[in-house]
Amino acid sequence: LPAAGLLIAATGSYRALLAMGAVGLAGLLPLARAERRRDPLEPAAAALPPVERLAAVIPVYRSDRAAEVAAGALHHAELVVLVDDGNTAEIAAGLEDVARHDRVRLVRMEVNRGKGTAVAAGVELALASAADAVIVLDADGQHPPQLIPRFLAAAEHSEVMIGDRPRGEVMPLRRRLANAVSTWALSLVVRRRLRDSQNGMRLFRASALRDMPPPTGRYEAETRHLKALIRSGRE
């Protein structure tokens, strides 16, 4: 509105608003293309081989719910990889107890190196175990392991799956705004509509991870990885 007022004052005509509107619409074209849905007459993507060996990677930092998340993941995954990202002695001891399970592995880092680095280390071990897909879950319980079958169903036609958290009262207003802005910005950059680019619950086909390994770093590493995967043409 302030820009419209200045434009009218500078030109002395309301007609200038038409040009302003045209510029605004032109700026929306990249997002409009990203929003465009698949043509219903277009053939569906060919089904990918079924996921036979799923590994779950759980980076752990300052969370005492890792055992609960790992137990839930074991219902759906052949292997669970816990990554101790420089936790306190008490939490580290708890992870040692969980790792006594024959299908749980523990990767330990002496100091906190960030979520991106923890995920990268966990994925490396998961791929070495011959997993053909890897799902990443946070250790604080915000990613329900019981949703894993829905990710596996989506993996029938895609190589990368990312969750979409509910809005409303579940997510604080400040986080909703930050998430909306970052998701919109990434959608604009990659020209692909994304619903929740900051969601940490993600399932990857092993082929995608081998071609595009997750980068090290902290939380920004997840965004860099997602952007690289989309730009490489992954569905």
Coordinates of N, CA and C in Angstrom, one line a residue, residues 28-159:
L28 N 5.3 -13.5 -9.6 CA 4.7 -14.7 -9.1 C 4.8 -15.9 -10.0
L29 N 5.3 -15.6 -11.2 CA 5.3 -16.7 -12.2 C 6.1 -17.9 -11.8
P30 N 7.4 -17.7 -11.2 CA 8.1 -18.9 -10.8 C 7.4 -19.7 -9.7
L31 N 6.7 -19.1 -8.8 CA 5.9 -19.8 -7.8 C 4.7 -20.5 -8.4
A32 N 4.1 -19.8 -9.4 CA 2.9 -20.4 -10.0 C 3.3 -21.7 -10.8
R33 N 4.5 -21.7 -11.4 CA 5.0 -22.9 -12.1 C 5.3 -24.0 -11.1
A34 N 5.8 -23.6 -9.9 CA 6.1 -24.6 -8.9 C 4.8 -25.2 -8.3
E35 N 3.7 -24.4 -8.3 CA 2.5 -24.9 -7.8 C 1.7 -25.8 -8.8
R36 N 2.1 -25.7 -10.0 CA 1.4 -26.4 -11.1 C 1.4 -27.9 -10.8
R37 N 0.3 -28.6 -10.8 CA 0.2 -30.0 -10.5 C 0.5 -30.8 -11.8
R38 N 0.8 -32.1 -11.6 CA 1.0 -33.0 -12.7 C -0.3 -33.1 -13.5
D39 N -0.1 -33.1 -14.8 CA -1.3 -33.3 -15.7 C -1.9 -34.6 -15.5
P40 N -3.2 -34.7 -15.2 CA -3.8 -36.0 -14.9 C -3.7 -37.0 -16.1
L41 N -3.4 -36.5 -17.3 CA -3.3 -37.4 -18.4 C -1.8 -37.9 -18.6
E42 N -0.9 -37.3 -17.8 CA 0.5 -37.7 -17.9 C 0.7 -39.0 -17.2
P43 N 1.4 -39.9 -17.8 CA 1.6 -41.3 -17.1 C 2.2 -41.1 -15.8
A44 N 1.8 -42.0 -14.8 CA 2.3 -42.0 -13.5 C 3.8 -42.5 -13.5
A45 N 4.6 -42.0 -12.5 CA 6.0 -42.4 -12.4 C 6.0 -43.9 -12.2
A46 N 7.0 -44.5 -12.8 CA 7.2 -46.0 -12.6 C 7.5 -46.3 -11.2
A47 N 7.0 -47.4 -10.7 CA 7.2 -47.8 -9.3 C 8.7 -48.2 -9.1
L48 N 9.2 -47.8 -8.0 CA 10.6 -48.1 -7.7 C 10.6 -49.5 -6.9
P49 N 11.8 -50.1 -6.9 CA 11.9 -51.4 -6.1 C 11.5 -51.2 -4.7
P50 N 10.8 -52.1 -4.1 CA 10.4 -52.0 -2.7 C 11.6 -51.8 -1.8
V51 N 11.4 -51.1 -0.7 CA 12.4 -50.9 0.3 C 12.4 -52.2 1.2
E52 N 13.5 -52.9 1.1 CA 13.6 -54.2 1.9 C 14.4 -54.1 3.1
R53 N 15.3 -53.2 3.2 CA 16.2 -53.0 4.4 C 16.2 -51.5 4.7
L54 N 15.5 -51.1 5.7 CA 15.4 -49.7 6.1 C 16.3 -49.5 7.3
A55 N 17.0 -48.4 7.3 CA 17.8 -48.1 8.5 C 17.3 -46.7 9.0
A56 N 17.2 -46.6 10.3 CA 16.8 -45.3 10.9 C 18.0 -44.6 11.6
V57 N 18.2 -43.4 11.3 CA 19.3 -42.6 11.9 C 18.7 -41.6 12.8
I58 N 19.2 -41.6 14.1 CA 18.6 -40.7 15.1 C 19.8 -39.9 15.7
P59 N 20.0 -38.7 15.3 CA 21.0 -37.9 16.0 C 20.5 -37.5 17.4
V60 N 21.4 -37.6 18.4 CA 20.9 -37.3 19.8 C 21.8 -36.2 20.4
Y61 N 21.1 -35.2 20.9 CA 21.8 -34.1 21.6 C 20.9 -33.5 22.6
R62 N 21.2 -33.7 23.9 CA 20.4 -33.1 25.0 C 19.0 -33.7 25.0
S63 N 18.8 -34.9 24.7 CA 17.4 -35.5 24.7 C 17.5 -36.8 25.5
D64 N 16.5 -37.0 26.4 CA 16.4 -38.2 27.1 C 15.4 -39.1 26.6
R65 N 14.9 -38.9 25.4 CA 13.8 -39.7 24.8 C 14.3 -40.6 23.7
A66 N 15.7 -40.7 23.5 CA 16.2 -41.4 22.4 C 15.8 -42.9 22.5
A67 N 15.8 -43.5 23.7 CA 15.5 -44.9 23.9 C 14.0 -45.1 23.4
E68 N 13.1 -44.2 23.7 CA 11.7 -44.4 23.3 C 11.6 -44.3 21.7
V69 N 12.3 -43.3 21.1 CA 12.3 -43.2 19.7 C 12.9 -44.4 19.0
A70 N 14.0 -44.9 19.5 CA 14.7 -46.0 18.9 C 13.8 -47.3 19.0
A71 N 13.1 -47.4 20.1 CA 12.2 -48.6 20.3 C 11.1 -48.5 19.2
G72 N 10.5 -47.3 19.0 CA 9.5 -47.2 18.0 C 10.0 -47.4 16.6
A73 N 11.2 -47.0 16.3 CA 11.8 -47.1 15.0 C 12.1 -48.6 14.7
L74 N 12.4 -49.4 15.7 CA 12.8 -50.8 15.5 C 11.6 -51.6 15.0
H75 N 10.4 -51.1 15.2 CA 9.2 -51.8 14.7 C 9.1 -51.8 13.2
H76 N 9.9 -50.9 12.6 CA 9.8 -50.7 11.1 C 11.1 -50.8 10.4
A77 N 12.2 -50.6 11.1 CA 13.6 -50.6 10.5 C 14.4 -51.8 10.9
E78 N 15.2 -52.3 10.0 CA 16.1 -53.4 10.3 C 17.2 -53.0 11.2
L79 N 17.6 -51.7 11.1 CA 18.7 -51.2 11.9 C 18.4 -49.8 12.3
V80 N 18.9 -49.5 13.6 CA 18.8 -48.1 14.1 C 20.2 -47.7 14.5
V81 N 20.5 -46.5 14.0 CA 21.8 -45.9 14.2 C 21.6 -44.7 15.1
L82 N 22.1 -44.8 16.3 CA 22.1 -43.6 17.3 C 23.4 -42.9 17.1
V83 N 23.3 -41.6 17.1 CA 24.6 -40.7 17.0 C 24.6 -39.8 18.2
D84 N 25.6 -40.1 19.1 CA 25.8 -39.3 20.3 C 26.6 -38.1 19.9
D85 N 25.9 -37.0 19.8 CA 26.6 -35.7 19.3 C 27.1 -34.9 20.5
G86 N 28.0 -35.5 21.3 CA 28.6 -34.8 22.4 C 27.7 -34.5 23.6
N87 N 27.0 -35.6 24.0 CA 26.0 -35.4 25.1 C 26.7 -35.5 26.5
T88 N 25.9 -35.2 27.5 CA 26.4 -35.4 28.9 C 26.6 -36.8 29.2
A89 N 27.4 -37.1 30.3 CA 27.7 -38.5 30.6 C 26.4 -39.3 30.9
E90 N 25.4 -38.7 31.5 CA 24.2 -39.4 31.8 C 23.5 -39.8 30.6
I91 N 23.3 -38.9 29.6 CA 22.7 -39.3 28.4 C 23.5 -40.3 27.6
A92 N 24.8 -40.1 27.6 CA 25.7 -41.0 26.9 C 25.6 -42.4 27.4
A93 N 25.5 -42.6 28.7 CA 25.3 -43.9 29.4 C 24.0 -44.5 29.0
G94 N 22.9 -43.7 28.9 CA 21.7 -44.2 28.4 C 21.7 -44.7 27.0
L95 N 22.5 -44.1 26.1 CA 22.6 -44.5 24.8 C 23.4 -45.8 24.7
E96 N 24.3 -46.0 25.6 CA 25.1 -47.2 25.6 C 24.1 -48.4 26.0
D97 N 23.2 -48.2 26.9 CA 22.2 -49.2 27.2 C 21.4 -49.6 26.0
V98 N 20.9 -48.6 25.3 CA 20.1 -48.8 24.1 C 20.8 -49.6 23.0
A99 N 22.1 -49.3 22.9 CA 23.0 -49.9 21.9 C 23.3 -51.4 22.2
R100 N 22.9 -51.9 23.3 CA 23.0 -53.3 23.6 C 22.1 -54.2 22.7
H101 N 21.1 -53.5 22.2 CA 20.2 -54.3 21.3 C 20.9 -54.7 20.0
D102 N 20.7 -55.9 19.6 CA 21.5 -56.4 18.4 C 21.2 -55.7 17.1
R103 N 20.1 -54.9 17.0 CA 19.9 -54.1 15.8 C 20.1 -52.6 16.0
V104 N 20.8 -52.3 17.0 CA 21.1 -50.8 17.3 C 22.6 -50.6 17.2
R105 N 23.1 -49.6 16.5 CA 24.5 -49.3 16.5 C 24.6 -47.8 17.1
L106 N 25.8 -47.6 17.6 CA 26.0 -46.3 18.3 C 27.3 -45.7 17.7
V107 N 27.1 -44.4 17.2 CA 28.2 -43.6 16.7 C 28.5 -42.5 17.8
R108 N 29.7 -42.4 18.3 CA 29.9 -41.5 19.3 C 30.9 -40.4 18.9
M109 N 30.5 -39.1 19.2 CA 31.3 -38.0 18.9 C 31.7 -37.4 20.2
E110 N 32.9 -37.0 20.4 CA 33.4 -36.6 21.7 C 32.9 -35.2 22.0
V111 N 32.7 -34.4 21.0 CA 32.1 -33.0 21.3 C 31.0 -32.8 20.3
N112 N 30.1 -31.8 20.6 CA 29.0 -31.5 19.8 C 29.5 -30.9 18.5
R113 N 29.1 -31.5 17.4 CA 29.5 -31.1 16.0 C 28.4 -30.6 15.2
G114 N 27.2 -30.7 15.7 CA 26.0 -30.2 14.9 C 25.2 -31.3 14.3
K115 N 23.9 -31.0 14.1 CA 23.0 -32.0 13.5 C 23.4 -32.5 12.2
G116 N 23.8 -31.6 11.3 CA 24.2 -32.1 9.9 C 25.4 -33.1 10.0
T117 N 26.4 -32.8 10.8 CA 27.5 -33.7 10.9 C 27.1 -35.0 11.5
A118 N 26.2 -35.0 12.5 CA 25.7 -36.2 13.2 C 24.9 -37.0 12.2
V119 N 24.0 -36.4 11.4 CA 23.3 -37.2 10.4 C 24.2 -37.8 9.4
A120 N 25.2 -37.0 8.9 CA 26.1 -37.5 7.9 C 26.9 -38.8 8.4
A121 N 27.3 -38.7 9.7 CA 28.0 -39.9 10.3 C 27.0 -41.1 10.4
G122 N 25.8 -40.9 10.8 CA 24.8 -41.9 10.9 C 24.5 -42.6 9.5
V123 N 24.3 -41.7 8.5 CA 24.0 -42.2 7.2 C 25.2 -43.0 6.6
E124 N 26.4 -42.6 6.9 CA 27.5 -43.4 6.4 C 27.5 -44.8 6.9
L125 N 27.2 -44.9 8.2 CA 27.2 -46.3 8.8 C 26.0 -47.1 8.3
A126 N 24.8 -46.4 8.1 CA 23.6 -47.1 7.6 C 23.9 -47.6 6.2
L127 N 24.5 -46.8 5.3 CA 24.8 -47.3 4.0 C 25.8 -48.4 4.0
A128 N 26.7 -48.4 4.9 CA 27.7 -49.5 5.0 C 27.1 -50.8 5.4
S129 N 25.9 -50.7 6.0 CA 25.2 -51.9 6.5 C 24.3 -52.5 5.4
A130 N 24.4 -51.9 4.2 CA 23.6 -52.4 3.0 C 22.2 -52.0 3.1
A131 N 21.8 -50.9 3.8 CA 20.5 -50.4 3.8 C 20.1 -49.8 2.4
D132 N 18.9 -50.1 1.9 CA 18.5 -49.5 0.6 C 17.7 -48.3 0.8
A133 N 17.4 -47.9 2.1 CA 16.7 -46.6 2.4 C 17.1 -46.2 3.8
V134 N 17.1 -44.9 4.1 CA 17.4 -44.4 5.4 C 16.4 -43.4 5.8
I135 N 15.9 -43.5 7.0 CA 15.0 -42.5 7.5 C 15.6 -41.8 8.7
V136 N 15.5 -40.5 8.7 CA 16.1 -39.7 9.8 C 15.0 -39.2 10.7
L137 N 15.2 -39.4 12.0 CA 14.2 -38.9 13.0 C 15.0 -38.2 14.1
D138 N 14.3 -37.1 14.6 CA 14.9 -36.4 15.8 C 14.7 -37.3 17.0
A139 N 15.6 -37.1 18.0 CA 15.5 -37.9 19.2 C 14.6 -37.3 20.3
D140 N 14.0 -36.2 20.0 CA 13.1 -35.6 21.1 C 11.7 -36.0 21.0
G141 N 11.3 -36.9 20.1 CA 10.0 -37.5 20.0 C 9.0 -36.7 19.2
Q142 N 9.5 -35.6 18.5 CA 8.6 -34.8 17.7 C 8.3 -35.5 16.3
H143 N 9.0 -36.6 16.0 CA 8.8 -37.3 14.8 C 8.3 -38.7 15.2
P144 N 7.0 -39.0 15.1 CA 6.4 -40.2 15.5 C 6.9 -41.4 14.6
P145 N 7.5 -42.4 15.2 CA 8.0 -43.6 14.4 C 6.8 -44.3 13.7
Q146 N 5.6 -44.2 14.3 CA 4.5 -44.9 13.7 C 4.1 -44.4 12.3
L147 N 4.7 -43.2 11.9 CA 4.4 -42.7 10.6 C 5.4 -43.2 9.6
I148 N 6.3 -44.0 10.0 CA 7.3 -44.5 9.0 C 6.7 -45.3 7.9
P149 N 5.6 -46.1 8.1 CA 5.0 -46.8 7.0 C 4.4 -45.9 5.9
R150 N 4.0 -44.7 6.3 CA 3.5 -43.7 5.3 C 4.7 -43.2 4.5
F151 N 5.8 -43.0 5.1 CA 7.0 -42.6 4.3 C 7.4 -43.7 3.3
L152 N 7.3 -45.0 3.8 CA 7.7 -46.1 2.9 C 6.7 -46.2 1.7
A153 N 5.4 -45.9 2.0 CA 4.4 -45.9 0.9 C 4.8 -44.9 -0.1
A154 N 5.2 -43.7 0.3 CA 5.6 -42.6 -0.6 C 6.8 -43.0 -1.4
A155 N 7.7 -43.8 -0.8 CA 8.9 -44.2 -1.4 C 8.7 -45.1 -2.6
E156 N 7.5 -45.5 -2.9 CA 7.2 -46.4 -4.0 C 7.4 -45.6 -5.3
H157 N 7.3 -44.3 -5.3 CA 7.5 -43.5 -6.5 C 8.4 -42.4 -6.4
S158 N 9.1 -42.2 -5.2 CA 10.0 -41.1 -5.0 C 11.3 -41.6 -4.3
E159 N 12.3 -40.8 -4.5 CA 13.6 -41.1 -3.9 C 13.8 -40.3 -2.6

